[in-house]
Coordinates of C-alpha atoms in Angstrom, one line a residue:
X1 CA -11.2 -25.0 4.3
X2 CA -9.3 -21.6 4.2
X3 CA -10.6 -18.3 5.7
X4 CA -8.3 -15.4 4.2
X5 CA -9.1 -11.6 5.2
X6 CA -7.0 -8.8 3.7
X7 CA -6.3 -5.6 4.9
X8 CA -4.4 -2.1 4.5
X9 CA -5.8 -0.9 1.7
X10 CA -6.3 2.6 1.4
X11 CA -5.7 5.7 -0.8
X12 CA -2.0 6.9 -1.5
X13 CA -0.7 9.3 -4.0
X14 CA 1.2 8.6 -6.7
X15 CA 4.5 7.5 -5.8
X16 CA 3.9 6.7 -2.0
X17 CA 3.4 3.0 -0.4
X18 CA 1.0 0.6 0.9
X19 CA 1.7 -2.7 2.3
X20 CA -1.3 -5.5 2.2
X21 CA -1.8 -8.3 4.4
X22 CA -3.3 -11.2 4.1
X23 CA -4.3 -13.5 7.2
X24 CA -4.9 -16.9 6.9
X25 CA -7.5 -19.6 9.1
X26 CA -8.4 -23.5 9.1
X27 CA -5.9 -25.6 7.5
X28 CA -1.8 -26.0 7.9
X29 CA -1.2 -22.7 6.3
X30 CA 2.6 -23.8 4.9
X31 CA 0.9 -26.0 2.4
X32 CA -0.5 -23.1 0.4
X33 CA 0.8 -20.7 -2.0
X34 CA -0.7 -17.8 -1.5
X35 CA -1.4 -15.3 -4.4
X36 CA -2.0 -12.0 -4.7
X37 CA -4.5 -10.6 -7.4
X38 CA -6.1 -7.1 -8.5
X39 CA -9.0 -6.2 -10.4
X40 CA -9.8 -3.2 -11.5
X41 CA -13.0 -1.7 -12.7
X42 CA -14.5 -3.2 -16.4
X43 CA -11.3 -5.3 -16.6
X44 CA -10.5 -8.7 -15.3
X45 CA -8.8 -10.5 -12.4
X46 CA -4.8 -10.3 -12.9
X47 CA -1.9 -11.6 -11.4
X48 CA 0.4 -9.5 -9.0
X49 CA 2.5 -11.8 -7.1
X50 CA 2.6 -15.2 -5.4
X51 CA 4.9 -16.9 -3.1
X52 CA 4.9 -20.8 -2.6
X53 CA 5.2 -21.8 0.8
X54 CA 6.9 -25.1 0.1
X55 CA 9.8 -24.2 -1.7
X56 CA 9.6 -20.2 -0.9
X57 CA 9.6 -19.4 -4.6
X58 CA 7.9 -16.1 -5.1
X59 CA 7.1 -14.4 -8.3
X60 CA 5.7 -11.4 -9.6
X61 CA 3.6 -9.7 -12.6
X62 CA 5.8 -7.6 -15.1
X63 CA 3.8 -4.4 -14.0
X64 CA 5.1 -4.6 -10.3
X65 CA 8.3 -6.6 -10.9
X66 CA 10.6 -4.2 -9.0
X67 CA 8.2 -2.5 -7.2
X68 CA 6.0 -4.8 -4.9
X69 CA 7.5 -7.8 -2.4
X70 CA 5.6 -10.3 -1.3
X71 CA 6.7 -12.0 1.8
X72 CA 5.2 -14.6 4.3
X73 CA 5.5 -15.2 7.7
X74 CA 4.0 -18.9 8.2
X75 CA 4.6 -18.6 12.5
X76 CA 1.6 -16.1 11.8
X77 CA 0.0 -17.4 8.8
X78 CA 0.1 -14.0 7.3
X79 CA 1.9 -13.0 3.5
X80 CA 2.4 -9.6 3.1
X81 CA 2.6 -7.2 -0.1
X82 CA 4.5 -4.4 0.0
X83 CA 4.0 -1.8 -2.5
X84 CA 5.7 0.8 -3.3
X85 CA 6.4 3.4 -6.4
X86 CA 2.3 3.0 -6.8
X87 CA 1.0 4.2 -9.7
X88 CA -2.7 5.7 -10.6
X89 CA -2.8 2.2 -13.1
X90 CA -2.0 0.3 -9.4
X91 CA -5.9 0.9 -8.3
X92 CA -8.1 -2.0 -8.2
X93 CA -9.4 -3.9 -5.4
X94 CA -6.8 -6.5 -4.4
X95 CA -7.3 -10.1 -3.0
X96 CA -5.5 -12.6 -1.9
X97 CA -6.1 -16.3 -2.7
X98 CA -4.8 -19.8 -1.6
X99 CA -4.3 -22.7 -3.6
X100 CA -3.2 -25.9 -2.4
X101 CA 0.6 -26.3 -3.5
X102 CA 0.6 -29.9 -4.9
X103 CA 4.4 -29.0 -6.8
X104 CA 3.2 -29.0 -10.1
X105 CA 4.0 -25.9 -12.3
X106 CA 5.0 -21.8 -10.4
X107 CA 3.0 -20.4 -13.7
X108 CA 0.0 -22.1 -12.7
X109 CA -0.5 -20.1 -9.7
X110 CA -0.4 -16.9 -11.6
X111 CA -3.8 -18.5 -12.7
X112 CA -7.2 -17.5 -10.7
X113 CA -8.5 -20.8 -11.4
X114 CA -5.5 -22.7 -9.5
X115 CA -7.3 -20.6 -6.2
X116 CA -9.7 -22.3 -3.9
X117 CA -10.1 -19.9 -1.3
X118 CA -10.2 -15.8 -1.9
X119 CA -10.4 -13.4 0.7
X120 CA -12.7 -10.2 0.5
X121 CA -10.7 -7.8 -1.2
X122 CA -9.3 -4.6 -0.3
X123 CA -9.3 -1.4 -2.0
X124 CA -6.3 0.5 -3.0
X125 CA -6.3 4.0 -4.7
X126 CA -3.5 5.7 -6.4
X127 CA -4.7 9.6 -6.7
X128 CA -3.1 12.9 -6.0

């Protein structure tokens, strides 16, 4: 199995940044792409970004395209998400998830079911 643990959430104000990490245990951590996911409260799991670690492909929600990176360093099994231009609609817990990349379709991993393996969440809040 995975073990994933995020951190660097925290509270920003509007406009500032936050970059997440996510850490990665147990299995070759190259074979994974790892997602990134927020939720919100009353509102469901979404998409923020992802980044295969097989073929480096990376892509993004349409509500941060521009605004957030996601990167990966697999020498430390850590992806990062950078965020930055945050907005009060950015607030939500966010987790990162790995799902076993077995080359099929990128839009598939923009899907929560395609993840095995979630890490706790952390919170982010955009506020002034």
């Amino acid at each position: 199995q995975v073990q994933l643990v995020e951190s660097g959430g925290g509270l920003v104000q509007p406009g500032g940044s936050l970059r997440l990490s996510c850490a990665a245990s147990g299995r070759t951590f190259s074979i994974y792409v790892i997602g990134w996911f927020r939720q919100a409260p009353g509102k469901e799991r979404e998409f923020v970004a992802a980044k295969r670690g097989s073929t480096d492909t990376t892509y993004y929600a349409d509500s941060v395209q521009g605004r957030f990176i996601i990167s990966r360093d697999n020498a430390k099994n850590t992806v990062y998400l950078q965020m930055n231009s945050l907005r009060s609609e950015d607030t939500a817990v966010y987790y990162c998830g790995a799902a076993l990349d077995l080359g099929i379709a990128d839009s598939l991993y923009t899907r929560t079911p395609a993840y095995a393996y979630w890490g706790q969440g952390t919170q982010v809040s955009v506020s002034s």
